[in-house]
PDB file of C-alpha atoms in Angstrom:
ATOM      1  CA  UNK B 298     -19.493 -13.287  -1.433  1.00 42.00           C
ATOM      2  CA  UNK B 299     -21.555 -10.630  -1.754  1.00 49.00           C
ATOM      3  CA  UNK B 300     -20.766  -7.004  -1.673  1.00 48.00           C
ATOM      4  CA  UNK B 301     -23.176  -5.663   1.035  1.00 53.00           C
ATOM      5  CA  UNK B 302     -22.068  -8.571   3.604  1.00 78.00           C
ATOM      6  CA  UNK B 303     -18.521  -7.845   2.660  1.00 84.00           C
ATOM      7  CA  UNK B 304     -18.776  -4.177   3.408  1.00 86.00           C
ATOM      8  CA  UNK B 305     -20.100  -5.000   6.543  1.00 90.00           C
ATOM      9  CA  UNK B 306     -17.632  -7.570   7.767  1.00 91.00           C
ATOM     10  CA  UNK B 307     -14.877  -4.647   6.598  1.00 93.00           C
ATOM     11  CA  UNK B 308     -16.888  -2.322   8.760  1.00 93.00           C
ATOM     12  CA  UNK B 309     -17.042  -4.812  11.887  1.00 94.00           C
ATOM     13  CA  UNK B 310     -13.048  -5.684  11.289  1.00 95.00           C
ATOM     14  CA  UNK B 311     -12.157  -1.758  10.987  1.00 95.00           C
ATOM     15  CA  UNK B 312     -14.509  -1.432  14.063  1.00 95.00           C
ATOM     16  CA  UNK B 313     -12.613  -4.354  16.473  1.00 95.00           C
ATOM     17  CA  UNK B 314      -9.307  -2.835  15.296  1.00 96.00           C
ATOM     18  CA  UNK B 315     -10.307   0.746  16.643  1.00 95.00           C
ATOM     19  CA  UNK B 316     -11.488  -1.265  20.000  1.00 95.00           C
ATOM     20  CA  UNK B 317      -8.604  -3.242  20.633  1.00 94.00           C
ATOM     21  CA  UNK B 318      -6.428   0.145  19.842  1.00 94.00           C
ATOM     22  CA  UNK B 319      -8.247   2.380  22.531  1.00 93.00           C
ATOM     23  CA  UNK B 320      -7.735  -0.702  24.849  1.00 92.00           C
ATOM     24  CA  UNK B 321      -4.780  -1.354  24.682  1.00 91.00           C
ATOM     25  CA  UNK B 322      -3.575   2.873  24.388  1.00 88.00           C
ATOM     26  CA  UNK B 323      -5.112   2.484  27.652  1.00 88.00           C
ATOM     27  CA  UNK B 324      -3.196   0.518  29.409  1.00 87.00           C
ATOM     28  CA  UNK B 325      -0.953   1.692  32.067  1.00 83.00           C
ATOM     29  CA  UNK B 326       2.312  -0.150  31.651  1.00 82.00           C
ATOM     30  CA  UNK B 327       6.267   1.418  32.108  1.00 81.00           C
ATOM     31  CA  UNK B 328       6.804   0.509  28.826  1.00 79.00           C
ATOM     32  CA  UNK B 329       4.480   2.994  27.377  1.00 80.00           C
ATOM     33  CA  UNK B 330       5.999   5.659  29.185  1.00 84.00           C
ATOM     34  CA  UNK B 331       9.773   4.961  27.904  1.00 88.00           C
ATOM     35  CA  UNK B 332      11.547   6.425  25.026  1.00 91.00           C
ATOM     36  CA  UNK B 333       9.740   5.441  21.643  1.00 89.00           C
ATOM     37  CA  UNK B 334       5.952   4.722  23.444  1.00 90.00           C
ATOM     38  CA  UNK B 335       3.952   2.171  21.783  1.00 90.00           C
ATOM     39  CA  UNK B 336       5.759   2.913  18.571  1.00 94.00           C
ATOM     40  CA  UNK B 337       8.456   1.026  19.384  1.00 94.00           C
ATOM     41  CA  UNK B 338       6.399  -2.014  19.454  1.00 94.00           C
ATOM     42  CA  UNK B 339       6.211  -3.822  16.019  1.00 95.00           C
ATOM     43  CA  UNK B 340       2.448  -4.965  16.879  1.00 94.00           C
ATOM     44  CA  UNK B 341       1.389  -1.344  17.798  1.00 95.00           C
ATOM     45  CA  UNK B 342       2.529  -0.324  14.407  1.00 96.00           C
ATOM     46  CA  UNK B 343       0.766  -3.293  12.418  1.00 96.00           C
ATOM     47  CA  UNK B 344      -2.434  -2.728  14.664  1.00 96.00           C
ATOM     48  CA  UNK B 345      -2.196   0.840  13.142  1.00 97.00           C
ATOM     49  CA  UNK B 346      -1.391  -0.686   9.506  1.00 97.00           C
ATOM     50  CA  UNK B 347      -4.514  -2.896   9.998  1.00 97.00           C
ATOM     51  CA  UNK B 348      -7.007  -0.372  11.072  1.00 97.00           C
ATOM     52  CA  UNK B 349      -5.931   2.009   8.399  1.00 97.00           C
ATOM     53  CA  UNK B 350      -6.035  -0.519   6.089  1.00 97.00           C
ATOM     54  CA  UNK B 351      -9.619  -1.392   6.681  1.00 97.00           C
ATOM     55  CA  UNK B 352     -10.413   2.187   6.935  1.00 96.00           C
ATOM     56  CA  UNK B 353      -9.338   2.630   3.457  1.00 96.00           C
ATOM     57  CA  UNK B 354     -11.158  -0.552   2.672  1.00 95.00           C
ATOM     58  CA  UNK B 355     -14.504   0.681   4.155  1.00 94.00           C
ATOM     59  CA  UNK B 356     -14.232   4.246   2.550  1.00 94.00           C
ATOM     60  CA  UNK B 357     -13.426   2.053  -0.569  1.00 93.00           C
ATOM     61  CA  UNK B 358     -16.559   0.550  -0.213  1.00 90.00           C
ATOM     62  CA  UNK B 359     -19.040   3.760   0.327  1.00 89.00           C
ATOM     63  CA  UNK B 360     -17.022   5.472  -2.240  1.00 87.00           C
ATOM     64  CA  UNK B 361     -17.785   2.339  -4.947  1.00 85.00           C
ATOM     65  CA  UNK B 362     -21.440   2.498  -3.739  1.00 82.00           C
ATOM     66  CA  UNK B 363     -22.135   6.264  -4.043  1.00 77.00           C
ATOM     67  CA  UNK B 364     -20.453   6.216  -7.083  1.00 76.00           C
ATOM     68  CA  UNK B 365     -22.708   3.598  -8.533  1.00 74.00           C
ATOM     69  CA  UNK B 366     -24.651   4.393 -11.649  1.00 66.00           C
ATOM     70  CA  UNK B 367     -22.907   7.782 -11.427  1.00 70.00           C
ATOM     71  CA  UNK B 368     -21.127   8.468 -15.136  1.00 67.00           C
ATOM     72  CA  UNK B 369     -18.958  11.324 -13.550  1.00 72.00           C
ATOM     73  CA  UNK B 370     -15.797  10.471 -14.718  1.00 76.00           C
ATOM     74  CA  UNK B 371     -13.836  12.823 -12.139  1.00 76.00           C
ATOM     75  CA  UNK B 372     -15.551  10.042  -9.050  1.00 77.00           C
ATOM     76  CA  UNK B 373     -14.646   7.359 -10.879  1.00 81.00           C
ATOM     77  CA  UNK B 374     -11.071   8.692 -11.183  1.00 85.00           C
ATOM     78  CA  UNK B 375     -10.796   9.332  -7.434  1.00 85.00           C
ATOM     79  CA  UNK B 376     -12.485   5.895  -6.600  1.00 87.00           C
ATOM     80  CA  UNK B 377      -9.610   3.860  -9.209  1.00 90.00           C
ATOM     81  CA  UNK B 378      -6.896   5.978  -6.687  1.00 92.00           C
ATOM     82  CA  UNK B 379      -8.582   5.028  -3.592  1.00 92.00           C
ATOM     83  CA  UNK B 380      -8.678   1.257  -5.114  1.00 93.00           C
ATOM     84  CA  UNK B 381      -4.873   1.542  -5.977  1.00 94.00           C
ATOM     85  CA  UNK B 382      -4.060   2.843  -2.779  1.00 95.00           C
ATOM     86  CA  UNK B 383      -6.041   0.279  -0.725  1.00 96.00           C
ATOM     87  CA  UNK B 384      -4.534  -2.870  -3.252  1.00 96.00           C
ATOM     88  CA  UNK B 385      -0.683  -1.192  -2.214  1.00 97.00           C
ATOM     89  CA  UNK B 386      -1.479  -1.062   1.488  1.00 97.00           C
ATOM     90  CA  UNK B 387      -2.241  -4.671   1.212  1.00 97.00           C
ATOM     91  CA  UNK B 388       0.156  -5.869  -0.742  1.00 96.00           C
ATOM     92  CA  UNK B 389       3.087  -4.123   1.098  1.00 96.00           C
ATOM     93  CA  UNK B 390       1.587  -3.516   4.436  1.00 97.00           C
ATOM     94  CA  UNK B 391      -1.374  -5.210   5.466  1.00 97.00           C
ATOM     95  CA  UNK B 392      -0.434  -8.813   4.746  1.00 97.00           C
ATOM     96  CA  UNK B 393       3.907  -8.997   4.809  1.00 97.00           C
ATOM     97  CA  UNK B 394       3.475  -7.377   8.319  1.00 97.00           C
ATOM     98  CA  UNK B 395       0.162  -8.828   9.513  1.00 96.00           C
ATOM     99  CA  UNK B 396       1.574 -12.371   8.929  1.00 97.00           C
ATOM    100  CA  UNK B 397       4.916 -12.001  10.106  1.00 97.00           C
ATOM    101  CA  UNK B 398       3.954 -10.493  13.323  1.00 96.00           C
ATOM    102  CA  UNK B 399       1.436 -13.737  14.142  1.00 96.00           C
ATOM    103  CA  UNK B 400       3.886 -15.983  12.908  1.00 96.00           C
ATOM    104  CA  UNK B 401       7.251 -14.828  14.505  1.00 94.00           C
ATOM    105  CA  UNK B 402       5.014 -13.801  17.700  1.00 94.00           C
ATOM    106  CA  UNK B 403       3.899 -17.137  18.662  1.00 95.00           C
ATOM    107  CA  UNK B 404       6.854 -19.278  17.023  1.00 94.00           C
ATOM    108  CA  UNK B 405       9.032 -17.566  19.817  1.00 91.00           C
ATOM    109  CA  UNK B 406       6.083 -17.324  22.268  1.00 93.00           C
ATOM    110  CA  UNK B 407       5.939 -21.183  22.392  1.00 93.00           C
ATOM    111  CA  UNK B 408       9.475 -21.353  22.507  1.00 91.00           C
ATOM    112  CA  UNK B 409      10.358 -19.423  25.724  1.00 90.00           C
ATOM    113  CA  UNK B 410       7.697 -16.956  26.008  1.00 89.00           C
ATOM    114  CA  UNK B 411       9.931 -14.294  28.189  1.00 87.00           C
ATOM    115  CA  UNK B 412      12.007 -13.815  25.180  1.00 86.00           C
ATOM    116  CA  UNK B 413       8.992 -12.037  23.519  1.00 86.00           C
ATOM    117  CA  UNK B 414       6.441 -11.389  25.902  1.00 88.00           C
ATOM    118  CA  UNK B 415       7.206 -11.699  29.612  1.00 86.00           C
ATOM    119  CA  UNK B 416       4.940 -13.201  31.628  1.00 89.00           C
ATOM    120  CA  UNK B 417       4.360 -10.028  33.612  1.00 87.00           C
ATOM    121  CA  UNK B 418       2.607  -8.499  30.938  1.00 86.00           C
ATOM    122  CA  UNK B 419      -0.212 -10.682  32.024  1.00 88.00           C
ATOM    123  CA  UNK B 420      -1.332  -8.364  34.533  1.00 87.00           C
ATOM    124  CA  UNK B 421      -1.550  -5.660  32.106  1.00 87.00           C
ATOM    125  CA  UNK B 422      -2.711  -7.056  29.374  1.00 89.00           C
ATOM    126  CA  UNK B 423      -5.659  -9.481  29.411  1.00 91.00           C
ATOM    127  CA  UNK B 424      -5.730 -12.973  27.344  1.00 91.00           C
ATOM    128  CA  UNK B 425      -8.591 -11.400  25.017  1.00 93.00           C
ATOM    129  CA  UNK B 426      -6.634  -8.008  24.036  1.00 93.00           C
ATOM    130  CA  UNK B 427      -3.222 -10.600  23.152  1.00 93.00           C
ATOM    131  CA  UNK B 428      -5.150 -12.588  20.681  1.00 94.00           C
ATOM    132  CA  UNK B 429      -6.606  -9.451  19.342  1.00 93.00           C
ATOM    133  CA  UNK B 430      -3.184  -7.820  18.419  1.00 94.00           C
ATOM    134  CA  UNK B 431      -1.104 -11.260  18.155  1.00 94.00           C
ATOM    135  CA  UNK B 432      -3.831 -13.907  16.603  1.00 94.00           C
ATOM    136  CA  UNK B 433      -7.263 -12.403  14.710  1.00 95.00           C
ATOM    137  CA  UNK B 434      -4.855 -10.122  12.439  1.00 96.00           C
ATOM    138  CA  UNK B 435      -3.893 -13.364  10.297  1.00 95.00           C
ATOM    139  CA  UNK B 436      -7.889 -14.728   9.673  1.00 95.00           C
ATOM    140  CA  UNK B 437      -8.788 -10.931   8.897  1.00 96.00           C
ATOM    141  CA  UNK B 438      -6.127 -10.006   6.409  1.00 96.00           C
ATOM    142  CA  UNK B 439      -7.076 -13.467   4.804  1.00 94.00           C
ATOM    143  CA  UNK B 440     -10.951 -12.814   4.358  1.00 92.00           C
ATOM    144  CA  UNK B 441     -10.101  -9.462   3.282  1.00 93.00           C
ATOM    145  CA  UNK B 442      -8.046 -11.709   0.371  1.00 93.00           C
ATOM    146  CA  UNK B 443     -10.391 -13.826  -0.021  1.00 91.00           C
ATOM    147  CA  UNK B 444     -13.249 -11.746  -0.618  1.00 90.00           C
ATOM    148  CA  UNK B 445     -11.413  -8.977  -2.814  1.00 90.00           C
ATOM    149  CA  UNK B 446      -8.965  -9.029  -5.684  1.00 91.00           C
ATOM    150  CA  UNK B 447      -5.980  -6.985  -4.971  1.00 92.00           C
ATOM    151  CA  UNK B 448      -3.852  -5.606  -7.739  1.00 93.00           C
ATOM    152  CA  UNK B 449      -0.177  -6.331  -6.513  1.00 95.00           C
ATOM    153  CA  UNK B 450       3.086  -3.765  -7.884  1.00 94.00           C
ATOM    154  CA  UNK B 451       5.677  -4.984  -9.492  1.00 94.00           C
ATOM    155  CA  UNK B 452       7.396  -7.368  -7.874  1.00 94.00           C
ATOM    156  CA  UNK B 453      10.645  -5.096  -8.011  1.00 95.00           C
ATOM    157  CA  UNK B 454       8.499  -2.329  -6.749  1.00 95.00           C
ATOM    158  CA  UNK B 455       6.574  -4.563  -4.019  1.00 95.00           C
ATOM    159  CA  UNK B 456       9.658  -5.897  -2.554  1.00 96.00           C
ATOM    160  CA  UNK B 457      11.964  -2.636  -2.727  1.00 97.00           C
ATOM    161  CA  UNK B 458       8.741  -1.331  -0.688  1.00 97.00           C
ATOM    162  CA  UNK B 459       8.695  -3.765   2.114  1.00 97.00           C
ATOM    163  CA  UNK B 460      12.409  -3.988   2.319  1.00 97.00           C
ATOM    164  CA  UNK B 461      12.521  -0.249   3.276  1.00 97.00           C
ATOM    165  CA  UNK B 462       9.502  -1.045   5.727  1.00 97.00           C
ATOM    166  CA  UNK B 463      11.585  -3.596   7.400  1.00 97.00           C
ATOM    167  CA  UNK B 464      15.011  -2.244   7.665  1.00 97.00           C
ATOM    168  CA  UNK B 465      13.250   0.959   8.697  1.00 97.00           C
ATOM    169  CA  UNK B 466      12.130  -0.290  11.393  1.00 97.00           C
ATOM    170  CA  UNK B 467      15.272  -2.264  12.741  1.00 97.00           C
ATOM    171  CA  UNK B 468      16.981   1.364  12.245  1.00 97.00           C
ATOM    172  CA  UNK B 469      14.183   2.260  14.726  1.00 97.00           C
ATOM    173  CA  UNK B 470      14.801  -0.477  17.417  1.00 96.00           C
ATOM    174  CA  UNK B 471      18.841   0.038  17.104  1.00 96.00           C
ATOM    175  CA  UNK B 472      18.207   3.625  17.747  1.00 96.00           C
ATOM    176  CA  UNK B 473      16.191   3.619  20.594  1.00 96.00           C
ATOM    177  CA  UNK B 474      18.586   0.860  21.667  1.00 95.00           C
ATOM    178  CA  UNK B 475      21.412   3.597  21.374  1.00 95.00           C
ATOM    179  CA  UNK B 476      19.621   6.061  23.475  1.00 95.00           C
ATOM    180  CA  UNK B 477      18.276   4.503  26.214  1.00 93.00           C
ATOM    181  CA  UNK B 478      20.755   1.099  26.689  1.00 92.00           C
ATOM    182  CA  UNK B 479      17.733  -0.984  26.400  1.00 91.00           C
ATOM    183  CA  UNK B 480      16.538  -3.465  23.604  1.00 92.00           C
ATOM    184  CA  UNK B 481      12.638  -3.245  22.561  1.00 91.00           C
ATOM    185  CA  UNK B 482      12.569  -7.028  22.870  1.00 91.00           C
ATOM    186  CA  UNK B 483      14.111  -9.004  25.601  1.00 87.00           C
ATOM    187  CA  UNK B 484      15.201 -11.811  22.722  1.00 88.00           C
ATOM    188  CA  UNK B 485      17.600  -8.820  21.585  1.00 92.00           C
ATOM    189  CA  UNK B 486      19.531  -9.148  24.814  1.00 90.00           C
ATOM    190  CA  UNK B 487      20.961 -12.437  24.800  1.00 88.00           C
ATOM    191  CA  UNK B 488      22.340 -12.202  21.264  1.00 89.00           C
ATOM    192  CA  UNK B 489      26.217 -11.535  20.155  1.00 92.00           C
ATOM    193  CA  UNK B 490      26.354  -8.449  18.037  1.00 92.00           C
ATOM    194  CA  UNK B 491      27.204 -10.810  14.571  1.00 94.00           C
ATOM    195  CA  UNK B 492      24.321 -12.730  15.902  1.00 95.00           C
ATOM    196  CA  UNK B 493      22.346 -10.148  15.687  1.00 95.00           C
ATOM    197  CA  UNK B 494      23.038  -8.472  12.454  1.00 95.00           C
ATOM    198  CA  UNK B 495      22.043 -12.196  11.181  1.00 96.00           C
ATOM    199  CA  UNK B 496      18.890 -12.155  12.628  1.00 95.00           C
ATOM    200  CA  UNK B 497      18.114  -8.635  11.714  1.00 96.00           C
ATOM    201  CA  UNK B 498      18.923  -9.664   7.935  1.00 96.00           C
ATOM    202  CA  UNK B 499      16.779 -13.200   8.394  1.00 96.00           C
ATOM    203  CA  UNK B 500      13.779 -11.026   9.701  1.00 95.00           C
ATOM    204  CA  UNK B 501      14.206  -8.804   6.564  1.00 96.00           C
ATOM    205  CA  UNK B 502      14.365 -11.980   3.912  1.00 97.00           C
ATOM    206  CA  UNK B 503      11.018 -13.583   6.069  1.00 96.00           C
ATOM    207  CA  UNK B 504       9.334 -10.447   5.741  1.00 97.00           C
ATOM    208  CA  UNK B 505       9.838 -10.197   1.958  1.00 97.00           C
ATOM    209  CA  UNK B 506       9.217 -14.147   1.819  1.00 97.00           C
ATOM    210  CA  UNK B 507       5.629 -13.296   3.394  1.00 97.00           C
ATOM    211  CA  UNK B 508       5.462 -10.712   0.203  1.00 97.00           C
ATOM    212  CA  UNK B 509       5.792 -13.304  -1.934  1.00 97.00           C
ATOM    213  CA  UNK B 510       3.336 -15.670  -0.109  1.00 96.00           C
ATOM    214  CA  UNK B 511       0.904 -12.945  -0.591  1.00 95.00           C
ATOM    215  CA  UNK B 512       0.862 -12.409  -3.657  1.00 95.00           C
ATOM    216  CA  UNK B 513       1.253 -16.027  -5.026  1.00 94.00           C
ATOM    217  CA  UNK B 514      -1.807 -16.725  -2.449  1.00 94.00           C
ATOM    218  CA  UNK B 515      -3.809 -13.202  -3.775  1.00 93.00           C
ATOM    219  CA  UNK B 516      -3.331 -15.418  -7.308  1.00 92.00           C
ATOM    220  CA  UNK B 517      -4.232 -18.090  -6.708  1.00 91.00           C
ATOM    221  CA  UNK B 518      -7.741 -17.086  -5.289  1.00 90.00           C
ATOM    222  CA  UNK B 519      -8.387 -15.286  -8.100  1.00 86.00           C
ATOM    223  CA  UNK B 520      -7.157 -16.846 -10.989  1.00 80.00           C
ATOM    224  CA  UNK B 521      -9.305 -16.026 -13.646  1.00 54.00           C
ATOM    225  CA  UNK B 522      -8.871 -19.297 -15.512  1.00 43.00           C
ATOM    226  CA  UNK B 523      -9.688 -21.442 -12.568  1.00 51.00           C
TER     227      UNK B 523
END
């Protein structure tokens, strides 16, 4: 694909990620008023991963362009860090966490949707702004693959990474469990304690699993040899 139509799809992406963000930061629900805010929602946090993902992405881009045909070697220092720094957000961020939030999302959504998302969230939140945080993150982090090679870490590095993303986070939802008596999800409710610490530790080993996938898939597409 070429690199003028790819910097514009970036541009559009980074542009319905911004949208979807004001809309839904606009929404009046309880839940945004309650210890934590919209930061204690996993999909607020990868909506914000996304957008400043592509944001990097589309500076990326205008950087690459004005630095075309320029032999300043200082630029083209500063554009091989902005490159690094966009290929780590990716690997460790932008996919792992893009895909596992579709993925879990709608596995348990199908499954007994109140678990996840009660159905009274349907007056706050309209059909179009759900699939925009819970379904178009997974085709848009794949373009983005698909049109540009990422350089992946280590995989030592790359996992360590998005381990400490993920059990982060669960330190996040056990404290604001601890302060306020309730559990960020409703799914969290009906589980033993031991139950729990297993499912906490099988969300960590899918989240590094989705690593994995990413970077076997980032491969793949752009195997040299093929």
């Amino acid at each position: 694909m070429a690199l003028v139509p790819c910097q514009v799809l970036r541009a559009a992406i980074l542009l319905s990620y911004c949208s979807i963000l004001c809309n839904y930061k606009a929404i009046d629900m309880p839940a945004h008023q309650t210890y934590g805010g919209s930061w204690k929602f996993l999909t607020f946090i990868d909506l914000v991963i996304q957008a400043v993902f592509f944001g990097i992405c589309v500076l990326t881009d205008l950087s690459s362009l004005l630095t075309r045909g320029n032999d300043s070697q200082e630029q083209e220092r500063q554009l091989k860090k902005l490159i690094s720094l966009r290929d780590w957000v990716m690997a460790v961020l932008a996919f792992p966490v893009g895909v596992f939030v579709v993925t879990m999302f709608w596995s348990i959504y199908i499954y007994d949707r109140e678990l996840v998302y009660p159905k009274l969230l349907d007056n706050f939140i309209p059909a179009w702004l759900n699939h925009g945080m819970h379904t178009t993150v997974l085709p848009f982090v794949l373009i983005e693959m698909r049109t540009t090679h990422h350089q992946y870490p280590s995989r030592s590095c790359g996992l360590a990474a998005v381990c400490t993303f993920a059990v982060g986070y669960i330190l996040w939802v056990c404290w604001i469990h601890h302060v306020t008596g309730v559990w960020v999800y409703p799914l969290l409710e009906h589980l033993s304690p031991g139950v729990k610490i297993i499912f906490f530790a099988a969300v960590t080993v899918i989240i590094n699993v989705f690593y994995l996938v990413g970077e076997v898939l980032n491969s793949y597409i752009w195997d040299t040899q093929k």
